[in-house]
Amino acid sequence: MAAQEAPTITRTRRRTATQHGGSTLGDLLQALEDYLPVLLGLVKDGSPLQHKVQFVWVNQEDEAEETATYSAWYEVLSILHLMAMLSLSQANLLLLPRTSADGYQAKISEESRRSAIDIFLKAAGYLDCAVRRVLPQLPSELRRNLPVDLAEGVLRALCLQALGQGVDIQLGLAIDSTKATLAVKRRLACEMVKYWQQAQDNLVNLPLANGWGEKHRFFVKWKHIEAKAAAYYYHGLILDEGNTEKSHGMAVAALQAADEYLKESKKACEAFNASVPVSRNPPLWGTMKYLSEKIPKDTSSKVRINRDLYSSEKIMETAPTLPDFALALKPDEYQLAIVDASWNEETNTA
């Protein structure tokens, strides 16, 4: 019998801008969830079928426009990455301000914000599974030649990014709550710094290209600086509650650092939006809308009061070290689906 040419599964080559509706994203996610059990049949029990089908994907952040390889595990990795990206889009759609019933001020409901946190954790779960369960299945040579979109550093950075965005929303909810203490807000802000710092560290030295990759790097840098502004602000407020000259001096230094990071974050935001593909500078919302008003005001006030009370020698030249808190938010536990029953039926009838 003549050898058959291995089939090829190809994705569209065109990079197009699309408008996503929530239901469309949900439908596509469900389709991918349904596809995975069928796809996993190709890798069941180390089946040789996993190397018989060529899968082709268009890249977003890699220099090469597309990647084609005979590996079903590569396809699983790509599907998990896509599911995470769709989930991130879903979460961000929930965070778009909606016009309130009175028709005046656009708001984001608490329900939408809490739902967005759940979806961010789900996205992080897909990426965590990709790193821990799927990447180890790929031969070392294929891992080295993966597009940068699927590099371990990018997958880890995206996972941490999702967690960082989740904590950002938690901080916003704490700011709106009359019951949340300064200590709670500081902890959340400090955790947010760690998530974004780790995300940034994972992108170091990766060859992000094609505009989108560099824009991704700019985004993580921007959010990391924003997080530091928030953390130093709340750290400064707590230090100012102390009863010593030293604590008041440290408070002033922390608040001044917050003010500087706030200014730096605005420049980082402009750099992100100016990078190709160019994007519109969005209006402030959530935690940064609140902090952009509070940080300059409180910093100016605390600096003036403390400088009136103490000599300049008591004011620290450098900001105090932020507290180190354990990271509380974790990815959802995502398990790869059970192989579709149709593969068992095929085996039984073979």
mmCIF file of C-alpha atoms in Angstrom:
data_model
loop_
_atom_site.group_PDB
_atom_site.id
_atom_site.type_symbol
_atom_site.label_atom_id
_atom_site.label_comp_id
_atom_site.label_asym_id
_atom_site.label_seq_id
_atom_site.Cartn_x
_atom_site.Cartn_y
_atom_site.Cartn_z
ATOM 1 C CA MET A 1 0.000 0.000 0.000
ATOM 2 C CA ALA A 2 1.356 3.420 -0.923
ATOM 3 C CA ALA A 3 2.404 5.665 1.937
ATOM 4 C CA GLN A 4 -0.011 8.467 2.576
ATOM 5 C CA GLU A 5 1.140 12.035 3.007
ATOM 6 C CA ALA A 6 0.724 13.171 6.607
ATOM 7 C CA PRO A 7 -2.252 15.496 7.003
ATOM 8 C CA THR A 8 -1.743 19.118 7.919
ATOM 9 C CA ILE A 9 -3.905 21.247 10.189
ATOM 10 C CA THR A 10 -3.423 24.899 9.311
ATOM 11 C CA ARG A 11 -4.550 28.102 10.983
ATOM 12 C CA THR A 12 -5.240 31.248 9.006
ATOM 13 C CA ARG A 13 -2.093 33.227 8.153
ATOM 14 C CA ARG A 14 -3.754 36.610 8.228
ATOM 15 C CA ARG A 15 -3.298 38.869 11.232
ATOM 16 C CA THR A 16 -6.574 40.704 11.502
ATOM 17 C CA ALA A 17 -8.128 42.957 14.093
ATOM 18 C CA THR A 18 -11.395 41.575 15.419
ATOM 19 C CA GLN A 19 -14.066 42.861 17.717
ATOM 20 C CA HIS A 20 -14.786 40.310 20.416
ATOM 21 C CA GLY A 21 -18.170 39.836 21.970
ATOM 22 C CA GLY A 22 -18.448 38.046 25.296
ATOM 23 C CA SER A 23 -20.641 35.249 23.923
ATOM 24 C CA THR A 24 -18.270 34.721 20.968
ATOM 25 C CA LEU A 25 -15.331 34.271 23.322
ATOM 26 C CA GLY A 26 -17.336 31.857 25.453
ATOM 27 C CA ASP A 27 -18.353 29.823 22.410
ATOM 28 C CA LEU A 28 -14.760 29.613 21.195
ATOM 29 C CA LEU A 29 -13.526 28.581 24.634
ATOM 30 C CA GLN A 30 -16.134 25.832 24.773
ATOM 31 C CA ALA A 31 -15.115 24.642 21.299
ATOM 32 C CA LEU A 32 -11.490 24.410 22.437
ATOM 33 C CA GLU A 33 -12.526 22.542 25.602
ATOM 34 C CA ASP A 34 -14.410 20.069 23.386
ATOM 35 C CA TYR A 35 -11.440 19.743 21.025
ATOM 36 C CA LEU A 36 -8.845 18.921 23.695
ATOM 37 C CA PRO A 37 -10.176 15.417 24.622
ATOM 38 C CA VAL A 38 -10.122 14.464 20.946
ATOM 39 C CA LEU A 39 -6.654 15.932 20.447
ATOM 40 C CA LEU A 40 -5.276 14.136 23.512
ATOM 41 C CA GLY A 41 -6.116 10.843 21.855
ATOM 42 C CA LEU A 42 -3.122 11.457 19.560
ATOM 43 C CA VAL A 43 -0.740 11.379 22.541
ATOM 44 C CA LYS A 44 -2.471 8.639 24.534
ATOM 45 C CA ASP A 45 0.005 6.092 25.937
ATOM 46 C CA GLY A 46 2.822 7.576 23.844
ATOM 47 C CA SER A 47 1.000 6.810 20.590
ATOM 48 C CA PRO A 48 3.103 7.247 17.405
ATOM 49 C CA LEU A 49 0.134 9.169 16.000
ATOM 50 C CA GLN A 50 1.384 12.230 17.912
ATOM 51 C CA HIS A 51 4.044 12.728 15.218
ATOM 52 C CA LYS A 52 1.823 12.036 12.174
ATOM 53 C CA VAL A 53 -0.099 15.302 11.909
ATOM 54 C CA GLN A 54 1.456 18.667 11.144
ATOM 55 C CA PHE A 55 0.043 21.592 13.116
ATOM 56 C CA VAL A 56 0.553 25.171 11.961
ATOM 57 C CA TRP A 57 0.011 28.285 14.064
ATOM 58 C CA VAL A 58 0.451 31.972 13.354
ATOM 59 C CA ASN A 59 2.767 33.645 15.872
ATOM 60 C CA GLN A 60 2.102 36.947 17.576
ATOM 61 C CA GLU A 61 5.355 37.853 19.334
ATOM 62 C CA ASP A 62 7.914 35.782 17.427
ATOM 63 C CA GLU A 63 10.010 37.001 14.517
ATOM 64 C CA ALA A 64 8.760 34.094 12.375
ATOM 65 C CA GLU A 65 5.216 34.634 11.119
ATOM 66 C CA GLU A 66 4.177 31.037 11.733
ATOM 67 C CA THR A 67 5.394 27.767 13.200
ATOM 68 C CA ALA A 68 4.657 24.321 11.737
ATOM 69 C CA THR A 69 5.580 21.067 13.443
ATOM 70 C CA TYR A 70 4.575 17.406 13.592
ATOM 71 C CA SER A 71 3.756 17.316 17.286
ATOM 72 C CA ALA A 72 0.376 16.852 18.934
ATOM 73 C CA TRP A 73 1.862 18.091 22.225
ATOM 74 C CA TYR A 74 2.748 21.346 20.470
ATOM 75 C CA GLU A 75 -0.910 21.599 19.497
ATOM 76 C CA VAL A 76 -2.007 20.971 23.105
ATOM 77 C CA LEU A 77 0.374 23.696 24.266
ATOM 78 C CA SER A 78 -0.974 26.099 21.639
ATOM 79 C CA ILE A 79 -4.580 25.351 22.605
ATOM 80 C CA LEU A 80 -3.922 26.021 26.300
ATOM 81 C CA HIS A 81 -2.179 29.279 25.382
ATOM 82 C CA LEU A 82 -5.160 30.319 23.250
ATOM 83 C CA MET A 83 -7.616 29.408 26.011
ATOM 84 C CA ALA A 84 -5.646 31.598 28.409
ATOM 85 C CA MET A 85 -5.628 34.510 25.953
ATOM 86 C CA LEU A 86 -9.378 34.225 25.417
ATOM 87 C CA SER A 87 -9.915 34.145 29.179
ATOM 88 C CA LEU A 88 -7.796 37.270 29.639
ATOM 89 C CA SER A 89 -9.937 38.973 26.993
ATOM 90 C CA GLN A 90 -13.101 37.833 28.789
ATOM 91 C CA ALA A 91 -11.864 39.221 32.106
ATOM 92 C CA ASN A 92 -10.844 42.538 30.599
ATOM 93 C CA LEU A 93 -14.222 42.903 28.875
ATOM 94 C CA LEU A 94 -15.876 42.617 32.276
ATOM 95 C CA LEU A 95 -13.714 45.508 33.460
ATOM 96 C CA LEU A 96 -14.974 47.942 30.825
ATOM 97 C CA PRO A 97 -17.038 50.650 32.570
ATOM 98 C CA ARG A 98 -20.778 50.412 31.926
ATOM 99 C CA THR A 99 -23.070 53.418 31.930
ATOM 100 C CA SER A 100 -25.037 53.421 35.177
ATOM 101 C CA ALA A 101 -28.819 53.407 35.394
ATOM 102 C CA ASP A 102 -28.890 57.176 35.873
ATOM 103 C CA GLY A 103 -27.028 57.542 32.578
ATOM 104 C CA TYR A 104 -24.300 59.750 34.011
ATOM 105 C CA GLN A 105 -21.194 57.993 35.288
ATOM 106 C CA ALA A 106 -19.793 54.789 33.815
ATOM 107 C CA LYS A 107 -19.134 52.194 36.507
ATOM 108 C CA ILE A 108 -17.829 48.674 36.940
ATOM 109 C CA SER A 109 -20.034 46.623 39.237
ATOM 110 C CA GLU A 110 -18.599 44.649 42.138
ATOM 111 C CA GLU A 111 -20.084 41.495 40.605
ATOM 112 C CA SER A 112 -18.196 42.113 37.351
ATOM 113 C CA ARG A 113 -14.950 42.712 39.210
ATOM 114 C CA ARG A 114 -15.286 39.525 41.256
ATOM 115 C CA SER A 115 -16.162 37.546 38.119
ATOM 116 C CA ALA A 116 -13.087 38.998 36.404
ATOM 117 C CA ILE A 117 -10.868 37.770 39.270
ATOM 118 C CA ASP A 118 -12.263 34.240 38.836
ATOM 119 C CA ILE A 119 -11.524 34.347 35.103
ATOM 120 C CA PHE A 120 -7.986 35.668 35.660
ATOM 121 C CA LEU A 121 -7.359 32.712 37.974
ATOM 122 C CA LYS A 122 -8.744 30.365 35.323
ATOM 123 C CA ALA A 123 -6.404 31.876 32.699
ATOM 124 C CA ALA A 124 -3.483 31.454 35.104
ATOM 125 C CA GLY A 125 -4.529 27.823 35.580
ATOM 126 C CA TYR A 126 -4.356 27.101 31.841
ATOM 127 C CA LEU A 127 -0.860 28.625 31.669
ATOM 128 C CA ASP A 128 0.338 26.866 34.820
ATOM 129 C CA CYS A 129 -0.826 23.547 33.341
ATOM 130 C CA ALA A 130 0.972 24.379 30.088
ATOM 131 C CA VAL A 131 4.252 24.951 31.937
ATOM 132 C CA ARG A 132 4.042 22.074 34.423
ATOM 133 C CA ARG A 133 2.207 19.377 32.439
ATOM 134 C CA VAL A 134 2.734 20.002 28.735
ATOM 135 C CA LEU A 135 6.142 21.606 28.192
ATOM 136 C CA PRO A 136 7.930 18.619 29.832
ATOM 137 C CA GLN A 137 6.304 16.336 27.229
ATOM 138 C CA LEU A 138 8.083 18.100 24.345
ATOM 139 C CA PRO A 139 11.493 16.850 23.158
ATOM 140 C CA SER A 140 14.307 19.186 24.200
ATOM 141 C CA GLU A 141 15.040 20.180 20.588
ATOM 142 C CA LEU A 142 11.422 21.157 19.961
ATOM 143 C CA ARG A 143 11.350 23.128 23.221
ATOM 144 C CA ARG A 144 14.409 25.073 22.103
ATOM 145 C CA ASN A 145 12.773 25.869 18.762
ATOM 146 C CA LEU A 146 9.348 26.890 20.040
ATOM 147 C CA PRO A 147 8.166 30.339 18.976
ATOM 148 C CA VAL A 148 8.729 32.936 21.681
ATOM 149 C CA ASP A 149 4.930 33.080 22.149
ATOM 150 C CA LEU A 150 5.168 29.628 23.752
ATOM 151 C CA ALA A 151 8.539 30.019 25.471
ATOM 152 C CA GLU A 152 8.464 29.025 29.118
ATOM 153 C CA GLY A 153 9.352 32.574 30.176
ATOM 154 C CA VAL A 154 6.420 34.066 28.272
ATOM 155 C CA LEU A 155 3.977 31.463 29.605
ATOM 156 C CA ARG A 156 5.134 32.080 33.182
ATOM 157 C CA ALA A 157 4.990 35.855 32.680
ATOM 158 C CA LEU A 158 1.427 35.642 31.371
ATOM 159 C CA CYS A 159 0.421 33.468 34.331
ATOM 160 C CA LEU A 160 1.905 35.981 36.785
ATOM 161 C CA GLN A 161 0.327 38.829 34.817
ATOM 162 C CA ALA A 162 -3.110 37.259 35.260
ATOM 163 C CA LEU A 163 -2.495 36.900 39.007
ATOM 164 C CA GLY A 164 -1.212 40.472 39.221
ATOM 165 C CA GLN A 165 -4.321 41.788 37.518
ATOM 166 C CA GLY A 166 -6.440 39.735 39.902
ATOM 167 C CA VAL A 167 -4.732 41.306 42.934
ATOM 168 C CA ASP A 168 -5.155 44.749 41.370
ATOM 169 C CA ILE A 169 -8.921 44.185 41.357
ATOM 170 C CA GLN A 170 -8.798 42.894 44.942
ATOM 171 C CA LEU A 171 -7.040 46.108 45.950
ATOM 172 C CA GLY A 172 -9.731 48.132 44.206
ATOM 173 C CA LEU A 173 -12.416 46.252 46.128
ATOM 174 C CA ALA A 174 -10.511 46.873 49.375
ATOM 175 C CA ILE A 175 -10.288 50.592 48.591
ATOM 176 C CA ASP A 176 -14.062 50.681 48.132
ATOM 177 C CA SER A 177 -14.673 48.768 51.375
ATOM 178 C CA THR A 178 -15.073 50.644 54.635
ATOM 179 C CA LYS A 179 -13.926 47.513 56.502
ATOM 180 C CA ALA A 180 -10.575 47.029 54.770
ATOM 181 C CA THR A 181 -7.652 48.302 56.873
ATOM 182 C CA LEU A 182 -4.509 50.041 55.642
ATOM 183 C CA ALA A 183 -2.611 46.852 56.481
ATOM 184 C CA VAL A 184 -4.813 44.842 54.114
ATOM 185 C CA LYS A 185 -4.372 47.378 51.328
ATOM 186 C CA ARG A 186 -0.601 47.506 51.826
ATOM 187 C CA ARG A 187 -0.350 43.716 51.729
ATOM 188 C CA LEU A 188 -2.311 43.525 48.478
ATOM 189 C CA ALA A 189 -0.241 46.296 46.904
ATOM 190 C CA CYS A 190 3.041 44.646 47.976
ATOM 191 C CA GLU A 191 1.887 41.282 46.607
ATOM 192 C CA MET A 192 1.006 43.001 43.339
ATOM 193 C CA VAL A 193 4.578 44.355 43.105
ATOM 194 C CA LYS A 194 5.959 40.822 43.464
ATOM 195 C CA TYR A 195 3.682 39.360 40.773
ATOM 196 C CA TRP A 196 4.631 42.050 38.250
ATOM 197 C CA GLN A 197 8.315 41.924 39.230
ATOM 198 C CA GLN A 198 8.381 38.176 38.617
ATOM 199 C CA ALA A 199 6.500 38.621 35.329
ATOM 200 C CA GLN A 200 9.086 41.177 34.230
ATOM 201 C CA ASP A 201 11.956 38.905 35.278
ATOM 202 C CA ASN A 202 10.570 36.085 33.135
ATOM 203 C CA LEU A 203 10.616 38.284 30.027
ATOM 204 C CA VAL A 204 14.227 39.393 30.439
ATOM 205 C CA ASN A 205 16.454 38.364 27.518
ATOM 206 C CA LEU A 206 13.582 36.881 25.502
ATOM 207 C CA PRO A 207 13.621 37.950 21.820
ATOM 208 C CA LEU A 208 10.152 39.518 21.810
ATOM 209 C CA ALA A 209 9.549 40.976 18.359
ATOM 210 C CA ASN A 210 6.929 41.985 15.783
ATOM 211 C CA GLY A 211 5.697 44.966 17.759
ATOM 212 C CA TRP A 212 3.335 42.854 19.852
ATOM 213 C CA GLY A 213 6.202 41.305 21.794
ATOM 214 C CA GLU A 214 7.786 44.649 22.617
ATOM 215 C CA LYS A 215 4.370 46.038 23.518
ATOM 216 C CA HIS A 216 3.890 43.120 25.920
ATOM 217 C CA ARG A 217 7.191 44.009 27.594
ATOM 218 C CA PHE A 218 6.124 47.664 27.886
ATOM 219 C CA PHE A 219 2.802 46.608 29.444
ATOM 220 C CA VAL A 220 4.425 44.523 32.170
ATOM 221 C CA LYS A 221 6.904 47.310 32.946
ATOM 222 C CA TRP A 222 4.070 49.856 33.196
ATOM 223 C CA LYS A 223 1.961 47.726 35.552
ATOM 224 C CA HIS A 224 4.997 46.920 37.708
ATOM 225 C CA ILE A 225 5.710 50.630 38.217
ATOM 226 C CA GLU A 226 2.036 51.301 39.006
ATOM 227 C CA ALA A 227 2.110 48.550 41.613
ATOM 228 C CA LYS A 228 5.174 50.080 43.271
ATOM 229 C CA ALA A 229 3.414 53.460 43.471
ATOM 230 C CA ALA A 230 0.506 51.804 45.296
ATOM 231 C CA ALA A 231 2.727 49.771 47.619
ATOM 232 C CA TYR A 232 4.898 52.708 48.697
ATOM 233 C CA TYR A 233 1.796 54.852 49.227
ATOM 234 C CA TYR A 234 0.180 52.431 51.681
ATOM 235 C CA HIS A 235 3.524 51.626 53.292
ATOM 236 C CA GLY A 236 4.037 55.353 53.859
ATOM 237 C CA LEU A 237 0.609 55.810 55.421
ATOM 238 C CA ILE A 238 1.250 52.973 57.885
ATOM 239 C CA LEU A 239 4.722 54.265 58.780
ATOM 240 C CA ASP A 240 3.209 57.688 59.424
ATOM 241 C CA GLU A 241 1.028 56.137 62.127
ATOM 242 C CA GLY A 242 4.178 55.524 64.181
ATOM 243 C CA ASN A 243 5.071 57.792 67.083
ATOM 244 C CA THR A 244 8.772 58.316 66.412
ATOM 245 C CA GLU A 245 10.728 60.814 64.340
ATOM 246 C CA LYS A 246 12.313 57.908 62.477
ATOM 247 C CA SER A 247 8.976 56.389 61.430
ATOM 248 C CA HIS A 248 7.708 59.782 60.281
ATOM 249 C CA GLY A 249 10.870 60.350 58.285
ATOM 250 C CA MET A 250 10.543 56.920 56.677
ATOM 251 C CA ALA A 251 6.893 57.686 55.904
ATOM 252 C CA VAL A 252 7.852 60.835 54.025
ATOM 253 C CA ALA A 253 10.483 58.934 52.027
ATOM 254 C CA ALA A 254 7.980 56.191 51.162
ATOM 255 C CA LEU A 255 5.325 58.697 50.057
ATOM 256 C CA GLN A 256 7.838 60.607 47.962
ATOM 257 C CA ALA A 257 8.804 57.314 46.313
ATOM 258 C CA ALA A 258 5.118 56.636 45.618
ATOM 259 C CA ASP A 259 4.784 60.054 43.993
ATOM 260 C CA GLU A 260 7.858 59.464 41.822
ATOM 261 C CA TYR A 261 6.644 56.024 40.756
ATOM 262 C CA LEU A 262 3.247 57.514 39.911
ATOM 263 C CA LYS A 263 4.915 60.040 37.591
ATOM 264 C CA GLU A 264 7.088 57.292 36.115
ATOM 265 C CA SER A 265 4.030 55.085 35.555
ATOM 266 C CA LYS A 266 2.403 57.801 33.447
ATOM 267 C CA LYS A 267 5.491 57.872 31.219
ATOM 268 C CA ALA A 268 5.494 54.058 31.037
ATOM 269 C CA CYS A 269 1.816 54.129 30.045
ATOM 270 C CA GLU A 270 2.593 56.615 27.270
ATOM 271 C CA ALA A 271 5.473 54.428 26.049
ATOM 272 C CA PHE A 272 3.168 51.395 25.973
ATOM 273 C CA ASN A 273 0.493 53.194 23.980
ATOM 274 C CA ALA A 274 3.012 54.785 21.590
ATOM 275 C CA SER A 275 4.656 51.455 20.751
ATOM 276 C CA VAL A 276 3.483 49.679 17.594
ATOM 277 C CA PRO A 277 0.696 48.719 17.224
ATOM 278 C CA VAL A 278 -0.268 52.166 18.557
ATOM 279 C CA SER A 279 -3.109 52.174 21.095
ATOM 280 C CA ARG A 280 -5.239 54.869 22.674
ATOM 281 C CA ASN A 281 -4.303 56.189 26.101
ATOM 282 C CA PRO A 282 -7.243 54.986 28.231
ATOM 283 C CA PRO A 283 -8.871 57.067 30.962
ATOM 284 C CA LEU A 284 -7.804 56.175 34.481
ATOM 285 C CA TRP A 285 -10.050 53.723 36.312
ATOM 286 C CA GLY A 286 -10.001 51.412 39.313
ATOM 287 C CA THR A 287 -7.130 51.625 41.787
ATOM 288 C CA MET A 288 -5.039 54.036 39.721
ATOM 289 C CA LYS A 289 -7.877 56.529 39.305
ATOM 290 C CA TYR A 290 -8.128 56.683 43.096
ATOM 291 C CA LEU A 291 -4.378 56.668 43.738
ATOM 292 C CA SER A 292 -3.567 59.258 41.065
ATOM 293 C CA GLU A 293 -5.582 61.716 43.130
ATOM 294 C CA LYS A 294 -4.566 60.542 46.616
ATOM 295 C CA ILE A 295 -0.817 60.066 46.202
ATOM 296 C CA PRO A 296 0.130 63.647 45.183
ATOM 297 C CA LYS A 297 -2.272 65.166 47.707
ATOM 298 C CA ASP A 298 -1.232 63.029 50.691
ATOM 299 C CA THR A 299 2.462 63.169 49.818
ATOM 300 C CA SER A 300 2.442 66.955 49.679
ATOM 301 C CA SER A 301 0.553 67.181 52.970
ATOM 302 C CA LYS A 302 2.695 64.654 54.891
ATOM 303 C CA VAL A 303 5.967 66.111 53.594
ATOM 304 C CA ARG A 304 4.969 69.631 54.643
ATOM 305 C CA ILE A 305 3.820 68.558 58.117
ATOM 306 C CA ASN A 306 6.853 66.404 58.863
ATOM 307 C CA ARG A 307 9.363 68.940 57.561
ATOM 308 C CA ASP A 308 7.780 71.517 59.823
ATOM 309 C CA LEU A 309 8.225 69.162 62.771
ATOM 310 C CA TYR A 310 11.681 67.762 62.106
ATOM 311 C CA SER A 311 14.992 68.844 60.651
ATOM 312 C CA SER A 312 15.846 67.723 57.132
ATOM 313 C CA GLU A 313 18.349 65.196 58.551
ATOM 314 C CA LYS A 314 15.425 63.151 59.873
ATOM 315 C CA ILE A 315 13.957 62.716 56.386
ATOM 316 C CA MET A 316 15.393 59.677 54.597
ATOM 317 C CA GLU A 317 16.976 60.237 51.220
ATOM 318 C CA THR A 318 15.979 56.771 49.966
ATOM 319 C CA ALA A 319 12.701 54.928 50.311
ATOM 320 C CA PRO A 320 12.431 52.220 53.001
ATOM 321 C CA THR A 321 12.276 48.599 51.914
ATOM 322 C CA LEU A 322 8.796 47.288 51.239
ATOM 323 C CA PRO A 323 7.516 44.439 53.458
ATOM 324 C CA ASP A 324 7.841 40.977 51.921
ATOM 325 C CA PHE A 325 4.534 39.104 51.979
ATOM 326 C CA ALA A 326 3.860 35.572 50.740
ATOM 327 C CA LEU A 327 1.812 35.531 47.549
ATOM 328 C CA ALA A 328 -1.752 34.506 48.363
ATOM 329 C CA LEU A 329 -3.398 34.324 44.939
ATOM 330 C CA LYS A 330 -2.734 31.042 43.112
ATOM 331 C CA PRO A 331 -3.737 29.758 39.670
ATOM 332 C CA ASP A 332 -6.802 27.542 39.452
ATOM 333 C CA GLU A 333 -5.908 23.860 39.354
ATOM 334 C CA TYR A 334 -6.521 22.859 35.737
ATOM 335 C CA GLN A 335 -6.276 19.207 34.731
ATOM 336 C CA LEU A 336 -5.997 18.065 31.134
ATOM 337 C CA ALA A 337 -9.204 16.466 29.935
ATOM 338 C CA ILE A 338 -9.782 12.713 29.763
ATOM 339 C CA VAL A 339 -9.217 11.299 26.276
ATOM 340 C CA ASP A 340 -12.433 11.290 24.254
ATOM 341 C CA ALA A 341 -14.316 7.983 24.372
ATOM 342 C CA SER A 342 -14.257 7.744 20.569
ATOM 343 C CA TRP A 343 -10.587 6.709 20.764
ATOM 344 C CA ASN A 344 -11.515 3.708 22.932
ATOM 345 C CA GLU A 345 -14.261 2.715 20.490
ATOM 346 C CA GLU A 346 -11.770 2.900 17.628
ATOM 347 C CA THR A 347 -9.337 0.671 19.546
ATOM 348 C CA ASN A 348 -12.044 -1.875 20.298
ATOM 349 C CA THR A 349 -13.169 -2.072 16.672
ATOM 350 C CA ALA A 350 -9.672 -2.160 15.228
#
